[in-house]
């Protein structure tokens, strides 16, 4: 009897593993060679971001790992260079919780990198941990920081068009509800954190939607991607230490491996022919319908305006980094436009501009944001 139960358990485990990692997350196809193109992946020192960066590096792209910790970022860049055999994987410092750091990253990037073809907003947090900030840290890291970064890097994305922006969102956006009267209120306690996480992921979906509208006709397309339920540190990081030994094997068994989680963001970054679906939400490498709150164009526009204020971008301001007003950033040094000396780090000298392949052969200009009516 026990042997039977064990056998059934093993079979079930194998089924779940295969189902989540191969059936639901088939390896993404898309453009085979990215030689001559540059990609930025935020939060690329672990989990889904690291696997996304690895795949881009394997295809020959120059990959910038935009990470908070120099030590972990440099270590990840080293690993990825080894694993991919591509020496064009570098680290640059970016802390999305600090608007000054976002600006410093953009300044460093624009002055050292001649190209930007793919921007993947992967970094995210699900909890504030022990940090107490006088603002909504989850919204800051998961949405406002990426919003500002996109604005600052737009000129480079435009000159390299056709180019793409991928915002790693989550199915949790379905539980999100944006309260515009208290968007930036500090988050206290795990219940508020869960809510704020879902809200920030809804903000990701609305951001991709509005960005697509604003960029129509520029050759830049953007997508919100759900990686699936992935076995990463995102949630385990905040679980009490004594619970981890119990949860880790369970998570390994029932959740997708980070490599599987990377497939939908990669699909959005690389798949030919999805340009008419710019602004849409993807899961399991397919476009998916979202709930009314996530396809509310008025809310998307309102969020855009609110995000501009929270990111320190003035009304009608162009996205040129040098023209941005000084942001108010409680967690940042007093001179945001002066780069932090320790943050302006590039682990390798930039390469000379390379011959870029003709992307117009594999992509088309965006004409419509196609979406069936509910
Ligand atoms: N793991 C899942 O089941 C799951 C499900 C849906 C969506 N997601 C999303 O996938 C993305 C990647 O998450 P993951 O599961 O790989 O977790 P992870 O914790 O391994 O990766 C998150 C990355 O973001 C970085 N990061 C955190 N705060 C940062 C900051 N202030 N500045 C710069 N980088 C910062 C971390 O250092 C880390 O590298 C997140 O946006 C997450 O919301 C994950």
XYZ file of C-alpha atoms and ligand atoms in Angstrom:
418
model
C 0.000 0.000 0.000
C 2.777 2.426 1.023
C 4.719 1.586 -2.129
C 1.615 2.310 -4.153
C 1.112 5.693 -2.461
C 4.783 6.575 -2.918
C 4.613 5.627 -6.582
C 1.469 7.709 -7.085
C 3.112 10.648 -5.277
C 6.213 10.430 -7.454
C 4.119 10.222 -10.606
C 2.088 13.252 -9.557
C 5.265 15.185 -8.748
C 6.790 14.317 -12.119
C 3.573 15.353 -13.862
C 3.482 18.723 -12.073
C 7.159 19.341 -12.877
C 6.744 18.504 -16.565
C 3.433 20.368 -16.810
C 4.695 23.629 -15.304
C 8.124 23.632 -16.857
C 7.605 22.174 -20.301
C 3.902 22.187 -21.207
C 2.955 25.554 -19.683
C 6.318 27.187 -20.332
C 7.693 25.868 -23.598
C 11.070 27.292 -24.566
C 10.502 30.587 -26.315
C 11.442 30.756 -29.984
C 11.661 34.214 -31.485
C 14.633 35.957 -33.034
C 17.495 33.496 -33.028
C 20.450 35.883 -33.100
C 20.674 39.119 -31.168
C 24.209 39.921 -32.209
C 24.673 43.681 -32.405
C 21.724 44.415 -30.137
C 21.695 45.600 -26.545
C 19.290 44.550 -23.821
C 18.820 45.854 -20.287
C 17.356 43.465 -17.710
C 16.595 44.890 -14.265
C 16.961 42.667 -11.189
C 18.995 40.229 -13.264
C 21.155 38.850 -10.472
C 18.616 36.188 -9.478
C 15.498 34.235 -10.402
C 13.591 34.994 -13.582
C 15.751 38.015 -14.476
C 18.975 36.006 -14.415
C 17.513 33.304 -16.665
C 16.114 35.953 -19.022
C 19.528 37.612 -19.244
C 21.192 34.226 -19.848
C 18.947 33.488 -22.819
C 19.563 36.940 -24.317
C 23.318 36.503 -23.842
C 23.199 33.057 -25.459
C 21.642 34.689 -28.504
C 24.582 37.060 -28.701
C 23.097 40.269 -27.295
C 25.072 42.720 -25.243
C 23.264 42.429 -21.913
C 23.318 45.028 -19.156
C 22.390 43.593 -15.767
C 20.794 46.491 -13.900
C 21.010 45.418 -10.263
C 20.908 46.965 -6.828
C 23.851 45.137 -5.304
C 27.228 45.536 -6.978
C 28.510 42.331 -5.437
C 25.591 40.180 -6.589
C 25.358 41.974 -9.935
C 29.058 41.469 -10.703
C 28.833 37.822 -9.624
C 25.808 37.254 -11.875
C 27.557 38.958 -14.812
C 30.539 36.633 -14.286
C 28.290 33.534 -14.139
C 26.385 34.557 -17.253
C 29.549 35.279 -19.237
C 30.801 31.812 -18.314
C 27.522 30.032 -19.043
C 26.720 31.802 -22.292
C 30.240 32.156 -23.644
C 29.332 35.780 -24.366
C 31.683 38.383 -22.874
C 29.245 41.201 -23.493
C 27.400 40.770 -20.204
C 28.009 43.666 -17.840
C 26.704 45.003 -14.553
C 25.461 48.534 -13.941
C 24.088 49.739 -10.594
C 20.394 50.514 -10.318
C 18.271 50.837 -7.199
C 14.683 51.292 -8.282
C 13.697 52.458 -4.795
C 15.719 55.632 -5.382
C 14.750 58.055 -8.143
C 18.261 59.496 -7.959
C 19.723 56.071 -8.626
C 17.380 55.576 -11.598
C 18.573 58.889 -13.032
C 22.203 58.047 -12.344
C 21.772 54.710 -14.110
C 20.160 56.388 -17.125
C 22.927 58.993 -17.317
C 25.627 56.317 -17.119
C 23.840 54.085 -19.620
C 23.187 56.834 -22.166
C 26.764 58.046 -21.991
C 28.304 54.600 -22.397
C 25.888 52.516 -24.457
C 25.158 53.459 -28.059
C 22.199 51.060 -28.410
C 19.099 49.927 -26.535
C 16.918 47.397 -28.333
C 15.234 45.542 -25.474
C 14.351 46.900 -22.036
C 13.038 44.305 -19.592
C 11.596 45.618 -16.327
C 11.954 42.440 -14.307
C 13.020 43.647 -10.840
C 10.313 43.516 -8.240
C 9.565 43.092 -4.560
C 6.618 41.523 -2.797
C 7.287 42.950 0.631
C 8.999 45.950 2.227
C 11.021 43.668 4.499
C 12.399 45.693 7.389
C 12.664 48.942 5.453
C 10.369 51.736 6.526
C 10.059 54.391 3.848
C 7.758 57.390 3.949
C 6.296 56.299 0.598
C 4.781 53.173 -0.988
C 7.970 51.155 -1.525
C 6.217 48.402 -3.478
C 4.777 50.861 -5.971
C 8.126 52.687 -6.142
C 10.211 49.599 -6.970
C 7.628 47.748 -9.054
C 6.180 50.659 -11.034
C 7.420 54.230 -10.427
C 11.131 53.381 -10.801
C 10.527 51.421 -14.051
C 8.234 54.223 -15.283
C 10.974 56.828 -14.770
C 13.638 54.557 -16.255
C 11.540 54.000 -19.381
C 11.096 57.750 -19.820
C 14.790 58.450 -19.435
C 15.802 55.702 -21.869
C 13.127 56.440 -24.479
C 15.403 58.555 -26.688
C 17.761 55.564 -27.080
C 14.876 53.121 -27.647
C 13.546 55.479 -30.321
C 16.811 55.706 -32.204
C 17.108 51.904 -32.141
C 13.480 51.211 -33.182
C 12.026 48.707 -33.785
C 12.656 48.146 -30.097
C 10.726 46.650 -27.206
C 9.834 47.262 -23.568
C 8.682 44.314 -21.455
C 7.164 44.872 -18.016
C 7.181 41.738 -15.877
C 3.801 41.843 -14.184
C 1.855 39.051 -12.488
C -1.502 37.330 -12.470
C -1.832 39.048 -9.069
C -2.846 42.156 -11.042
C -6.334 40.607 -11.152
C -6.692 41.357 -7.440
C -5.368 44.902 -7.825
C -7.442 48.031 -7.314
C -5.796 51.434 -7.686
C -6.858 54.090 -5.213
C -5.528 57.292 -6.752
C -6.100 59.250 -3.540
C -3.543 57.148 -1.651
C -1.230 55.720 -4.294
C 1.976 56.650 -2.500
C 0.926 55.953 1.103
C 3.462 53.861 3.036
C 2.569 50.200 3.287
C 2.371 48.667 6.757
C 1.878 44.995 7.649
C 1.632 41.902 5.478
C -2.021 42.411 4.533
C -1.293 45.853 3.094
C 1.812 44.433 1.406
C -0.190 41.727 -0.371
C -2.659 44.347 -1.529
C 0.100 46.784 -2.566
C 1.851 44.021 -4.544
C -1.331 43.268 -6.503
C -1.896 47.014 -7.044
C 1.661 47.497 -8.325
C 1.227 44.582 -10.749
C -2.028 46.129 -11.989
C -0.033 49.338 -12.457
C 2.413 47.317 -14.640
C -0.407 46.151 -16.925
C -1.919 49.649 -17.202
C 1.521 51.158 -17.793
C 2.242 48.799 -20.710
C -1.170 49.677 -22.129
C -0.745 53.453 -21.913
C 2.877 53.278 -23.081
C 1.717 51.443 -26.194
C -0.815 54.212 -26.857
C 1.743 56.967 -26.320
C 4.332 55.245 -28.523
C 2.059 54.249 -31.372
C 3.872 54.736 -34.659
C 7.343 55.127 -33.086
C 8.434 51.537 -33.697
C 8.725 50.890 -29.944
C 6.301 48.232 -28.723
C 5.633 47.159 -25.159
C 4.103 44.218 -23.358
C 3.141 43.127 -19.856
C 4.294 39.571 -19.121
C 3.257 37.139 -16.380
C 6.058 34.619 -15.764
C 3.796 32.098 -14.039
C 4.185 30.757 -10.514
C 7.951 30.552 -10.183
C 10.236 29.016 -7.604
C 12.337 32.086 -6.795
C 13.286 34.032 -3.690
C 10.537 36.605 -4.255
C 8.157 35.277 -1.621
C 10.462 32.873 0.261
C 12.766 35.761 1.162
C 10.181 37.017 3.618
C 9.096 33.691 5.061
C 10.307 32.966 8.636
C 13.601 31.052 8.539
C 12.186 27.946 10.244
C 9.517 27.551 7.537
C 11.962 27.631 4.615
C 13.211 24.021 4.894
C 9.574 22.912 4.647
C 8.563 25.247 1.860
C 11.609 24.933 -0.405
C 11.038 21.308 -1.494
C 7.336 21.997 -1.935
C 8.071 25.111 -4.011
C 10.557 23.115 -6.117
C 7.907 20.493 -6.766
C 4.873 22.604 -7.594
C 6.344 25.820 -9.014
C 7.971 26.568 -12.329
C 11.759 26.810 -12.422
C 13.120 30.348 -13.078
C 14.142 29.242 -16.581
C 10.488 28.416 -17.306
C 9.442 31.723 -15.759
C 11.724 33.560 -18.184
C 9.941 32.200 -21.268
C 7.009 34.627 -21.425
C 9.151 37.766 -20.877
C 11.501 36.390 -23.570
C 8.576 35.730 -25.879
C 7.442 39.339 -25.480
C 10.983 40.572 -26.122
C 11.747 38.372 -29.118
C 8.730 36.909 -30.846
C 8.268 38.154 -34.383
C 4.850 39.404 -35.432
C 3.379 40.389 -32.053
C 3.801 44.128 -32.667
C 0.062 44.664 -33.337
C -0.490 43.332 -29.798
C 1.565 46.132 -28.276
C 0.152 47.100 -24.879
C -1.344 43.697 -24.164
C -0.781 41.185 -21.349
C 0.900 37.830 -22.013
C 1.029 34.621 -19.971
C 2.360 31.198 -21.006
C 3.640 32.828 -24.223
C 0.111 33.793 -25.289
C -1.800 37.015 -25.233
C -4.441 36.885 -22.495
C -7.595 38.803 -21.718
C -7.382 40.975 -18.581
C -10.160 42.087 -16.228
C -11.925 45.433 -16.841
C -9.748 47.293 -14.295
C -6.651 46.318 -16.297
C -8.006 47.519 -19.649
C -9.495 50.775 -18.420
C -7.871 53.381 -20.676
C -8.953 56.277 -18.465
C -7.363 54.652 -15.421
C -4.236 53.930 -17.485
C -3.979 57.589 -18.445
C -4.664 58.758 -14.900
C -1.980 56.425 -13.613
C 0.423 57.802 -16.234
C -0.129 61.375 -15.007
C 0.115 60.356 -11.325
C 3.297 58.385 -12.068
C 4.843 61.415 -13.752
C 4.295 63.401 -10.572
C 5.592 60.635 -8.305
C 8.626 60.146 -10.546
C 9.401 63.876 -10.485
C 8.636 64.441 -14.176
C 6.937 67.776 -14.811
C 3.711 68.195 -16.859
C 4.389 67.887 -20.568
C 8.052 67.330 -19.875
C 10.121 65.645 -22.534
C 11.931 62.542 -21.465
C 15.422 63.931 -21.917
C 17.240 63.069 -18.706
C 19.181 66.305 -18.495
C 16.015 68.362 -18.690
C 14.160 66.546 -15.922
C 13.407 68.513 -12.772
C 15.094 67.388 -9.607
C 12.999 64.640 -8.071
C 11.959 64.565 -4.463
C 13.400 61.371 -3.097
C 13.545 60.934 0.623
C 15.769 57.887 0.358
C 18.238 59.554 -1.958
C 21.262 61.819 -1.676
C 20.495 65.535 -1.912
C 21.883 65.976 -5.421
C 20.004 63.507 -7.599
C 21.474 64.590 -10.897
C 25.008 64.035 -9.691
C 25.618 60.329 -10.095
C 26.532 58.353 -6.999
C 30.207 57.595 -7.416
C 29.720 54.037 -6.236
C 26.737 53.498 -8.474
C 28.104 54.618 -11.809
C 29.741 51.295 -12.338
C 30.183 49.516 -15.597
C 32.070 46.296 -15.203
C 33.534 46.404 -18.690
C 34.283 49.115 -21.212
C 31.509 49.485 -23.768
C 32.102 48.011 -27.177
C 32.345 50.021 -30.308
C 28.961 50.336 -32.050
C 28.254 47.147 -33.871
C 26.546 46.494 -37.100
C 22.918 46.201 -36.255
C 20.834 43.691 -38.185
C 17.872 45.051 -40.080
C 15.090 44.497 -37.567
C 12.468 45.750 -39.966
C 12.759 42.361 -41.649
C 11.462 40.607 -38.576
C 9.189 43.225 -37.052
C 6.433 45.487 -38.255
C 5.383 48.959 -37.177
C 2.527 49.158 -34.710
C -0.717 50.324 -36.191
C -3.370 49.309 -33.730
C -3.607 48.114 -30.195
C -5.751 45.144 -31.109
C -7.990 43.869 -28.352
C -11.377 42.273 -28.521
C -14.131 44.106 -26.710
C -15.260 42.363 -23.521
N 8.152 34.266 -8.604
C 6.893 34.308 -9.013
O 6.111 33.360 -8.784
C 6.393 35.497 -9.773
C 5.068 35.482 -10.226
C 4.583 36.571 -10.935
C 5.427 37.647 -11.184
N 6.704 37.659 -10.722
C 7.544 38.827 -11.019
O 8.755 38.413 -11.597
C 9.764 39.390 -11.355
C 11.044 38.694 -10.932
O 10.831 38.054 -9.695
P 11.544 36.694 -9.243
O 10.466 35.729 -8.972
O 12.635 36.324 -10.170
O 12.122 37.116 -7.809
P 13.592 37.509 -7.344
O 13.420 38.028 -5.965
O 14.547 36.398 -7.582
O 13.980 38.684 -8.351
C 13.680 40.026 -8.115
C 14.897 40.838 -8.478
O 14.586 42.228 -8.279
C 15.689 42.822 -7.641
N 15.306 44.016 -6.898
C 14.530 44.091 -5.797
N 14.458 45.361 -5.377
C 15.193 46.097 -6.249
C 15.508 47.468 -6.329
N 15.104 48.353 -5.415
N 16.272 47.899 -7.358
C 16.735 47.015 -8.274
N 16.482 45.701 -8.235
C 15.729 45.256 -7.221
C 16.228 41.743 -6.700
O 17.554 42.013 -6.281
C 16.100 40.522 -7.564
O 17.251 40.372 -8.370
C 9.176 40.339 -10.307
O 8.771 41.523 -10.949
C 7.971 39.597 -9.784
O 6.951 40.473 -9.335
C 7.216 36.592 -10.025
